[in-house]
Amino acid sequence: MFVAHGFRCAAIAVMLITLPCTLIAEDKFPLGDDLRLLESDTQSQEYAALLAQMNGPDLDAEWRRVETRDSAATFAKQQGGLEKVKADPALQAAYERRAKIREDYLNLIRGVYAQRKQTAPFDKGQVAMAAGTVRGSEVPALDLAIVLPSPGAEKQWPRFRGPTGQGIAVGDASTQWPTTWSDTENIAWKATLPGDGNSSPVIWNDRIFLTTAGAAGSQRSLHALDTKNGAIVWTYELPEHAIEPDVRDKNGFASATPVTDGERVITYFGSGGLICCDMQGKLLWKYDTSNFNSLWGSGASPLLYENLVILVHDQNRGASLAVALDKVTGERVWSIERPKAMGWSTPTIVRMKERDELLYAGGEMLTAYEPRTGKQLWSLAGPTKEVVPTIVIGERLIYSASGRQGPTLAVRPGGSGDVSETHLAWTAVRGGPHVPSPVLFDNKLFVVNDFGIATCVDALTGEFVWQERIRDKFSASGVLLGDTIYFPSETGVTYLIRASGKYELVGKNSLPDPILASPAAINGRIYMRSGRVLYAIEQPQ
């Protein structure tokens, strides 16, 4: 027995001595989250199918993920250089693993381009910028506040992404939010809508407002529904008008979210104009935007500020639109010229001690205007040429994310002129979403991008906290309920992720329809809208 035990110990000793360096390297030099996801993607048939579905701009952005924070080149530099790495078997194994992931990923991308009879950009000399966070200037930060659209708005869901425009649920510490649901479970009611659309529902007291459109942009309508049962209370149908060209199916003709102050509801229909109805559905005024002409269609939502309704919507064919109207009369108060660009971001307003600033990201520029006059205050270069996400406002910084796989910028407002060199606090080089907007909680910025990469960064420093893959696609922006963010997907699954410094998926709930509209969450009820169905989701009390 002693001899057998001795042989066993000897065998274990031999195993330890001959343990492959790759296993030692995996334990001692684990992959960073973004490189780990890259390795997983190279081995995934689901990811290969996703690549095959990507359009040209998305694929061009996707291959740049190869330059991770933990790439072979970065690893070698961090370890003291390639010669030192090659002299240590464990270091060399870790380096070679990283190099192999890179080559496997590029081969995967290369194959997709080959199927399209194209040469991959990296085989034509294009180089991706290294991932990571670039620190900016140290200008003293200001205390920031969010401007609500009207008195009493804090108790309502009056605009895109709620009263603050930040995707934060309306409730208190005692509010019980639903954590499980299906097509038949925890559904207070569901309403079939008389048309398609991706506009989010907005709520004021017992009324829900949203928009729909018929086939090819016909019969565009604003509806008011009853919160008790989802019944349509009234409909304002837009008169016949010229239909804008080249509207993408995924975007549709009813994507802009209405805004209300409890006395009127205002919404934007692209070439159908900006319209204002009273709370009973009577048309009060209409502002003509019949010359709207931009690839993929309209989508930016109007914003209320004091006595103004403000609409900013860049166009790459027609003249970009930036206008403020008297919300009572519809008379134009100011309008400004903006360069032609493709953009669907909804503006927001930040308040500092000395002034308010209207913030808008688009056309490769983040710009601040004086909201009462439209006068430009400052600008900062950095966003990509197509911006959809809304700007997020923190206690000291504002955050602008843009895709495709573009940067996330942390900026100190309050400047004058070109502040690109003076007011940029940090830049996260890659990973920005094309459509979904980020959520800020506890000084952490959370986002799930269009192709399912969930990321958390430190909002104060821009440092990477965690990253995980959700094998789904996303267009809707997440909403924060308590300490959990609800991210609806294009397959109808909503992913519940804990808003913390560690990735934790706490639930998944399915509905039978794709969800592209951002949800509303108020007083314990979630309103989730698919193209033609509105769901009221509620936990039984």
XYZ file of C-alpha atoms in Angstrom:
541
model
C 0.000 0.000 0.000
C 2.875 2.328 0.843
C 4.499 1.465 -2.497
C 1.279 2.213 -4.369
C 1.002 5.530 -2.562
C 4.609 6.293 -3.510
C 3.942 5.555 -7.164
C 0.880 7.830 -7.050
C 2.887 10.704 -5.572
C 5.594 10.206 -8.168
C 3.027 10.223 -10.950
C 1.523 13.450 -9.661
C 4.978 14.986 -9.460
C 5.686 14.042 -13.067
C 2.350 15.501 -14.156
C 3.141 18.776 -12.422
C 6.593 18.914 -13.966
C 5.276 18.192 -17.453
C 2.127 20.312 -17.177
C 1.825 22.118 -20.507
C 2.979 25.697 -20.437
C -0.291 26.727 -22.011
C -2.202 25.617 -18.906
C 0.223 27.478 -16.668
C -0.143 30.526 -18.895
C -3.932 30.338 -18.757
C -3.820 30.331 -14.980
C -1.088 32.921 -14.521
C -1.923 35.157 -17.492
C -5.705 34.953 -18.015
C -7.203 36.647 -21.037
C -8.814 40.038 -20.678
C -12.593 40.064 -21.077
C -12.588 41.514 -24.589
C -9.959 39.030 -25.816
C -11.785 36.165 -24.116
C -14.949 37.139 -25.997
C -12.975 37.327 -29.229
C -11.684 33.787 -28.670
C -15.203 32.562 -27.922
C -16.549 34.257 -31.049
C -13.983 32.580 -33.298
C -15.323 29.210 -32.110
C -19.024 30.073 -32.351
C -21.227 29.082 -35.274
C -23.814 31.601 -34.045
C -21.254 34.372 -34.341
C -20.228 33.210 -37.815
C -23.885 33.408 -38.858
C -24.132 36.889 -37.322
C -21.116 38.068 -39.325
C -22.704 36.782 -42.524
C -25.796 38.920 -41.811
C -23.898 42.154 -41.139
C -24.066 44.978 -43.636
C -20.886 46.569 -44.962
C -20.477 49.353 -42.368
C -21.162 46.972 -39.472
C -18.649 44.423 -40.738
C -16.069 47.155 -41.287
C -16.484 48.180 -37.651
C -16.599 44.613 -36.350
C -13.186 43.448 -37.565
C -11.549 46.270 -35.607
C -12.401 44.409 -32.404
C -9.229 42.418 -33.112
C -7.188 45.171 -31.432
C -8.151 44.296 -27.867
C -6.824 45.681 -24.608
C -5.011 42.378 -24.105
C -3.667 41.725 -27.608
C -0.408 39.844 -28.182
C 1.431 43.081 -28.944
C 0.099 44.787 -25.815
C 0.868 41.721 -23.696
C 4.476 41.608 -24.926
C 4.932 45.300 -24.201
C 3.511 44.917 -20.696
C 5.875 41.997 -20.000
C 9.010 43.903 -20.954
C 9.324 43.158 -24.653
C 9.272 40.221 -27.042
C 12.766 38.972 -26.160
C 11.836 38.613 -22.510
C 8.593 36.875 -23.477
C 10.394 34.325 -25.661
C 12.848 33.560 -22.870
C 10.073 32.434 -20.509
C 8.018 29.372 -21.586
C 4.901 30.486 -19.697
C 5.083 34.005 -21.106
C 5.681 32.664 -24.592
C 2.686 30.322 -24.322
C 0.477 33.208 -23.181
C 1.771 35.384 -26.020
C 1.255 32.670 -28.636
C -2.279 32.047 -27.446
C -3.089 35.720 -27.913
C -1.459 35.772 -31.334
C -3.433 32.689 -32.395
C -6.735 34.259 -31.312
C -5.901 37.280 -33.431
C -5.047 35.208 -36.495
C -8.093 32.956 -36.098
C -10.372 35.972 -35.813
C -8.907 37.717 -38.844
C -9.231 34.490 -40.839
C -12.887 34.286 -39.848
C -13.500 37.871 -40.975
C -11.421 37.307 -44.108
C -13.703 34.425 -45.035
C -16.806 36.616 -44.780
C -15.285 39.195 -47.114
C -14.231 36.426 -49.507
C -17.828 35.176 -49.686
C -18.775 38.691 -50.793
C -15.946 38.648 -53.336
C -14.211 41.446 -51.469
C -10.779 41.931 -49.955
C -10.727 42.444 -46.212
C -9.759 46.020 -45.257
C -6.860 44.808 -43.094
C -5.451 43.010 -46.146
C -5.447 46.355 -47.955
C -3.387 48.091 -45.303
C -6.092 49.424 -42.990
C -5.118 49.383 -39.325
C -7.481 49.459 -36.351
C -6.793 51.751 -33.426
C -5.741 49.919 -30.282
C -8.533 49.478 -27.752
C -8.346 51.097 -24.356
C -9.033 54.368 -22.594
C -7.287 57.621 -23.426
C -7.215 60.172 -20.642
C -7.871 63.778 -21.528
C -7.605 67.117 -19.776
C -8.006 67.976 -16.100
C -10.389 70.939 -16.322
C -12.295 71.341 -13.023
C -15.674 69.635 -13.219
C -18.982 71.390 -12.596
C -22.021 70.160 -10.706
C -24.599 69.098 -13.288
C -28.360 68.665 -13.174
C -30.932 67.341 -15.619
C -33.653 69.678 -16.873
C -37.134 68.148 -16.830
C -39.512 68.877 -19.723
C -42.208 70.443 -17.513
C -43.410 70.804 -13.906
C -44.625 67.484 -12.532
C -42.736 65.482 -15.155
C -40.751 63.634 -12.474
C -43.883 61.592 -11.654
C -44.649 60.749 -15.298
C -42.941 59.140 -18.309
C -43.285 62.149 -20.619
C -40.565 61.654 -23.241
C -38.051 59.268 -24.769
C -36.289 57.397 -21.938
C -38.440 58.912 -19.203
C -38.609 62.232 -17.339
C -34.837 62.649 -17.185
C -34.199 61.171 -20.627
C -31.761 58.771 -18.946
C -33.761 55.535 -18.888
C -34.361 55.515 -15.119
C -37.631 54.005 -13.894
C -40.156 56.188 -12.079
C -40.913 54.778 -8.636
C -39.562 54.668 -5.096
C -37.725 52.204 -2.872
C -40.941 50.299 -2.166
C -41.885 49.857 -5.833
C -42.053 46.188 -6.816
C -40.967 45.656 -10.395
C -41.776 42.507 -12.362
C -38.780 40.221 -12.775
C -40.489 37.382 -14.628
C -43.032 37.423 -17.430
C -44.092 35.765 -20.656
C -46.871 36.230 -23.184
C -49.301 34.900 -20.567
C -47.585 35.535 -17.211
C -47.631 38.888 -15.376
C -49.303 40.639 -18.308
C -51.841 43.175 -17.021
C -53.054 43.597 -20.599
C -51.800 43.697 -24.161
C -53.141 45.872 -26.940
C -52.905 45.241 -30.667
C -52.023 48.478 -32.438
C -53.505 49.576 -35.795
C -50.126 49.896 -37.507
C -46.390 49.430 -37.094
C -43.871 51.577 -35.274
C -40.807 51.742 -33.063
C -41.671 54.845 -31.058
C -41.567 54.347 -27.311
C -44.732 54.796 -25.262
C -44.950 57.938 -23.128
C -47.306 58.200 -20.158
C -49.055 61.067 -18.403
C -51.474 60.063 -15.646
C -53.944 57.594 -17.212
C -52.938 58.133 -20.840
C -50.324 56.415 -23.005
C -49.203 58.076 -26.232
C -47.456 56.381 -29.139
C -47.373 56.461 -32.927
C -47.972 54.013 -35.763
C -47.745 53.960 -39.549
C -49.366 51.892 -42.260
C -47.668 50.146 -45.151
C -44.974 52.199 -46.919
C -45.544 55.190 -44.644
C -49.272 55.596 -45.170
C -51.772 56.385 -42.402
C -49.346 57.792 -39.854
C -51.144 58.265 -36.564
C -50.765 59.447 -32.991
C -52.769 57.375 -30.498
C -53.847 57.834 -26.896
C -54.487 54.627 -24.943
C -56.004 54.038 -21.516
C -53.486 52.797 -18.935
C -56.193 50.653 -17.292
C -56.823 48.325 -20.227
C -54.888 49.469 -23.309
C -58.016 50.601 -25.144
C -57.479 53.321 -27.741
C -59.156 56.499 -26.469
C -58.476 58.652 -29.508
C -56.422 58.736 -32.704
C -55.132 61.671 -34.692
C -54.450 60.565 -38.260
C -52.028 62.606 -40.314
C -53.446 63.941 -43.602
C -52.075 62.462 -46.813
C -48.611 63.791 -47.618
C -45.494 63.057 -49.672
C -43.578 60.010 -48.417
C -39.843 60.380 -47.843
C -37.689 57.976 -49.905
C -35.333 55.163 -48.842
C -36.750 54.484 -45.391
C -35.194 51.350 -43.944
C -37.646 48.611 -42.941
C -36.023 48.275 -39.531
C -36.480 51.991 -38.860
C -39.954 52.439 -40.306
C -42.112 55.550 -40.499
C -43.084 55.918 -36.819
C -39.834 55.828 -34.849
C -39.753 59.228 -33.131
C -41.153 59.153 -29.588
C -43.767 61.782 -28.601
C -43.267 64.262 -25.757
C -45.958 65.665 -23.450
C -46.306 68.198 -20.635
C -49.778 67.067 -19.581
C -51.483 69.804 -21.613
C -50.359 68.852 -25.107
C -48.596 65.986 -26.858
C -46.115 66.645 -29.659
C -44.628 64.162 -32.096
C -42.554 64.099 -35.264
C -43.379 62.194 -38.448
C -40.484 63.038 -40.780
C -41.933 64.403 -44.017
C -45.332 64.388 -42.296
C -44.260 67.235 -40.038
C -44.066 68.074 -36.354
C -47.584 68.032 -34.895
C -49.126 69.110 -31.609
C -52.449 67.834 -30.235
C -54.241 68.611 -27.005
C -54.886 65.816 -24.514
C -58.197 65.020 -26.225
C -56.636 64.537 -29.669
C -57.500 67.892 -31.252
C -54.790 69.248 -33.566
C -53.421 72.516 -32.160
C -50.725 73.211 -34.732
C -48.449 71.608 -37.312
C -44.934 72.581 -38.405
C -44.066 71.655 -41.976
C -41.011 69.425 -42.546
C -42.150 68.007 -45.887
C -38.647 68.427 -47.338
C -37.194 65.812 -44.982
C -34.843 63.588 -46.969
C -32.251 61.422 -45.269
C -31.199 57.844 -45.838
C -33.071 55.301 -43.636
C -35.737 57.812 -42.519
C -36.473 59.885 -39.423
C -36.093 58.899 -35.780
C -34.991 61.799 -33.543
C -37.586 62.745 -30.923
C -38.709 66.267 -29.945
C -37.742 67.827 -26.624
C -39.651 70.255 -24.376
C -37.845 73.087 -22.592
C -39.679 75.910 -20.818
C -42.049 77.341 -23.470
C -40.226 75.684 -26.376
C -40.368 72.434 -28.283
C -36.968 71.707 -29.816
C -36.241 69.317 -32.677
C -32.777 68.519 -34.014
C -32.478 65.974 -36.811
C -29.501 65.786 -39.145
C -30.073 64.800 -42.769
C -27.536 63.642 -45.327
C -29.594 64.650 -48.373
C -31.864 67.479 -47.326
C -30.939 70.397 -45.083
C -30.374 69.287 -41.493
C -33.114 70.407 -39.129
C -32.526 72.334 -35.894
C -35.502 74.391 -34.792
C -37.283 75.639 -31.666
C -41.003 76.447 -31.736
C -43.344 78.060 -29.258
C -45.053 74.998 -27.789
C -48.401 76.803 -27.501
C -48.627 78.369 -30.966
C -46.155 76.390 -33.077
C -44.488 79.630 -34.193
C -40.786 79.374 -34.900
C -38.595 81.005 -32.240
C -35.207 80.099 -33.680
C -33.614 77.868 -36.281
C -29.967 77.206 -37.053
C -28.006 75.605 -39.842
C -26.253 72.322 -39.246
C -24.037 70.415 -41.683
C -25.488 67.513 -43.625
C -25.024 64.220 -41.797
C -26.800 61.000 -40.875
C -28.043 61.157 -37.300
C -30.980 60.092 -35.163
C -29.901 61.151 -31.689
C -32.412 62.930 -29.457
C -30.949 66.060 -27.806
C -30.941 66.685 -24.080
C -30.424 69.675 -21.792
C -27.965 69.926 -18.913
C -28.103 72.577 -16.191
C -25.076 74.152 -14.564
C -24.942 76.923 -12.013
C -24.575 79.685 -14.572
C -26.493 78.367 -17.598
C -28.377 75.595 -19.378
C -26.928 73.844 -22.436
C -28.739 72.024 -25.240
C -26.536 69.039 -26.112
C -26.534 67.196 -29.418
C -24.150 64.626 -30.901
C -24.024 64.227 -34.671
C -21.853 64.705 -37.734
C -18.641 63.729 -35.888
C -19.179 66.530 -33.391
C -20.656 67.007 -29.922
C -22.198 70.481 -29.808
C -23.771 72.648 -27.110
C -26.281 75.405 -27.847
C -28.018 78.047 -25.771
C -31.515 76.474 -25.690
C -33.469 79.754 -25.649
C -31.719 81.250 -28.692
C -29.947 78.433 -30.552
C -26.589 80.188 -30.244
C -23.696 77.735 -30.417
C -21.670 77.667 -27.195
C -19.018 75.032 -27.802
C -18.149 71.979 -29.877
C -15.961 68.922 -29.429
C -14.748 66.532 -32.124
C -14.920 62.800 -31.522
C -18.271 61.082 -32.225
C -18.611 58.979 -35.354
C -20.471 60.222 -38.423
C -23.688 58.358 -37.502
C -24.948 58.946 -33.960
C -28.131 57.437 -32.524
C -27.627 57.087 -28.725
C -28.765 59.930 -26.492
C -26.273 61.780 -24.318
C -26.079 60.605 -20.709
C -25.683 63.150 -17.906
C -23.714 62.354 -14.761
C -23.006 64.397 -11.651
C -19.872 65.998 -13.134
C -19.517 64.697 -16.708
C -21.661 64.063 -19.768
C -21.233 60.932 -21.884
C -21.622 60.564 -25.629
C -21.482 57.085 -27.179
C -21.548 56.385 -30.897
C -21.193 53.402 -33.174
C -20.514 51.465 -35.046
C -18.086 50.107 -32.430
C -17.175 53.775 -32.023
C -15.871 55.723 -29.048
C -17.535 56.720 -25.808
C -16.567 60.232 -24.729
C -16.674 61.740 -21.239
C -16.871 65.523 -21.469
C -16.997 68.458 -19.072
C -19.631 70.915 -20.319
C -19.445 74.641 -19.770
C -16.796 75.576 -22.305
C -16.610 78.055 -25.163
C -15.591 77.552 -28.793
C -13.662 74.427 -29.759
C -13.113 72.487 -26.523
C -11.718 69.304 -28.098
C -8.345 69.781 -26.394
C -9.570 71.188 -23.097
C -12.821 69.547 -21.966
C -12.456 65.885 -22.923
C -12.005 63.906 -19.691
C -11.530 60.482 -21.293
C -12.239 58.435 -24.404
C -13.022 54.726 -24.485
C -11.715 54.031 -27.970
C -13.999 51.195 -29.052
C -17.233 49.373 -28.240
C -19.780 52.162 -28.550
C -23.297 51.114 -29.594
C -24.776 52.144 -32.913
C -28.389 52.426 -31.673
C -28.914 51.620 -27.935
C -28.156 54.348 -25.393
C -26.040 53.736 -22.268
C -27.352 53.648 -18.701
C -25.504 55.346 -15.834
C -25.681 54.008 -12.273
C -23.358 54.290 -9.278
C -20.640 55.969 -11.377
C -20.641 53.097 -13.848
C -21.709 53.260 -17.472
C -23.515 50.198 -18.839
C -24.410 49.368 -22.418
C -25.317 46.394 -24.563
C -24.387 47.161 -28.144
C -26.312 46.184 -31.253
C -24.657 42.770 -31.567
C -24.870 41.767 -27.924
C -21.602 42.828 -26.307
C -22.451 43.989 -22.779
C -19.886 46.380 -21.309
C -19.377 48.245 -18.055
C -16.844 51.065 -17.679
C -15.945 53.286 -14.756
C -17.748 56.545 -15.525
C -15.180 58.681 -13.694
C -12.031 57.259 -15.290
C -13.212 55.395 -18.395
C -11.430 52.269 -17.219
C -12.831 48.964 -18.392
C -14.703 47.032 -15.649
C -16.190 43.990 -17.409
C -17.447 42.718 -20.739
C -19.636 39.751 -21.670
C -21.363 38.384 -24.757
C -25.140 38.024 -25.032
C -25.962 36.076 -28.168
C -28.733 38.352 -29.368
C -29.227 41.643 -31.221
C -30.349 44.938 -29.700
C -31.876 48.235 -30.831
C -33.849 49.307 -27.748
C -32.129 51.216 -24.955
C -32.036 49.643 -21.522
C -33.992 50.947 -18.545
C -32.800 50.946 -14.922
C -35.248 49.495 -12.377
C -33.748 49.635 -8.895
C -30.288 48.107 -9.248
C -31.107 46.061 -12.349
C -31.049 47.104 -16.005
C -33.621 45.612 -18.360
C -32.308 45.216 -21.920
C -34.981 44.165 -24.485
C -33.714 42.438 -27.631
C -34.737 42.057 -31.241
C -35.821 38.457 -30.547
C -38.278 39.562 -27.854
C -36.088 38.414 -24.951
C -35.420 40.942 -22.178
C -32.153 40.381 -20.303
C -31.981 41.523 -16.679
C -28.423 42.496 -15.734
C -27.348 43.650 -12.291
C -25.916 47.172 -12.447
C -22.719 46.399 -10.565
C -18.981 45.988 -10.967
C -19.394 42.286 -11.751
C -21.396 40.845 -14.631
C -24.501 39.118 -13.329
C -27.388 38.040 -15.538
C -30.276 37.743 -13.087
C -33.095 36.861 -15.461
C -34.415 36.412 -18.994
C -38.015 36.869 -20.089
C -39.491 36.274 -23.532
C -42.266 37.824 -25.557
C -43.220 36.479 -28.991
C -42.383 39.674 -30.905
C -39.155 41.565 -31.653
C -38.639 44.582 -29.368
C -36.954 47.585 -30.997
C -38.685 50.342 -29.015
C -37.200 51.395 -25.679
C -39.518 50.494 -22.774
C -41.240 52.773 -20.283
C -41.241 51.910 -16.570
C -43.445 53.747 -14.102
C -44.954 52.872 -10.712
C -44.307 49.139 -10.871
C -45.439 48.622 -14.460
C -43.296 48.152 -17.569
C -44.697 49.110 -20.959
C -43.007 47.064 -23.676
C -43.840 47.806 -27.283
C -43.244 45.551 -30.286
C -44.089 46.708 -33.790
C -47.828 46.103 -33.427
C -48.407 45.129 -29.785
C -48.123 47.086 -26.532
C -47.656 44.985 -23.382
C -48.344 46.214 -19.850
C -46.174 44.034 -17.595
C -46.904 44.040 -13.887
C -46.195 41.886 -10.838
C -49.442 40.922 -9.051
C -49.685 42.692 -5.694
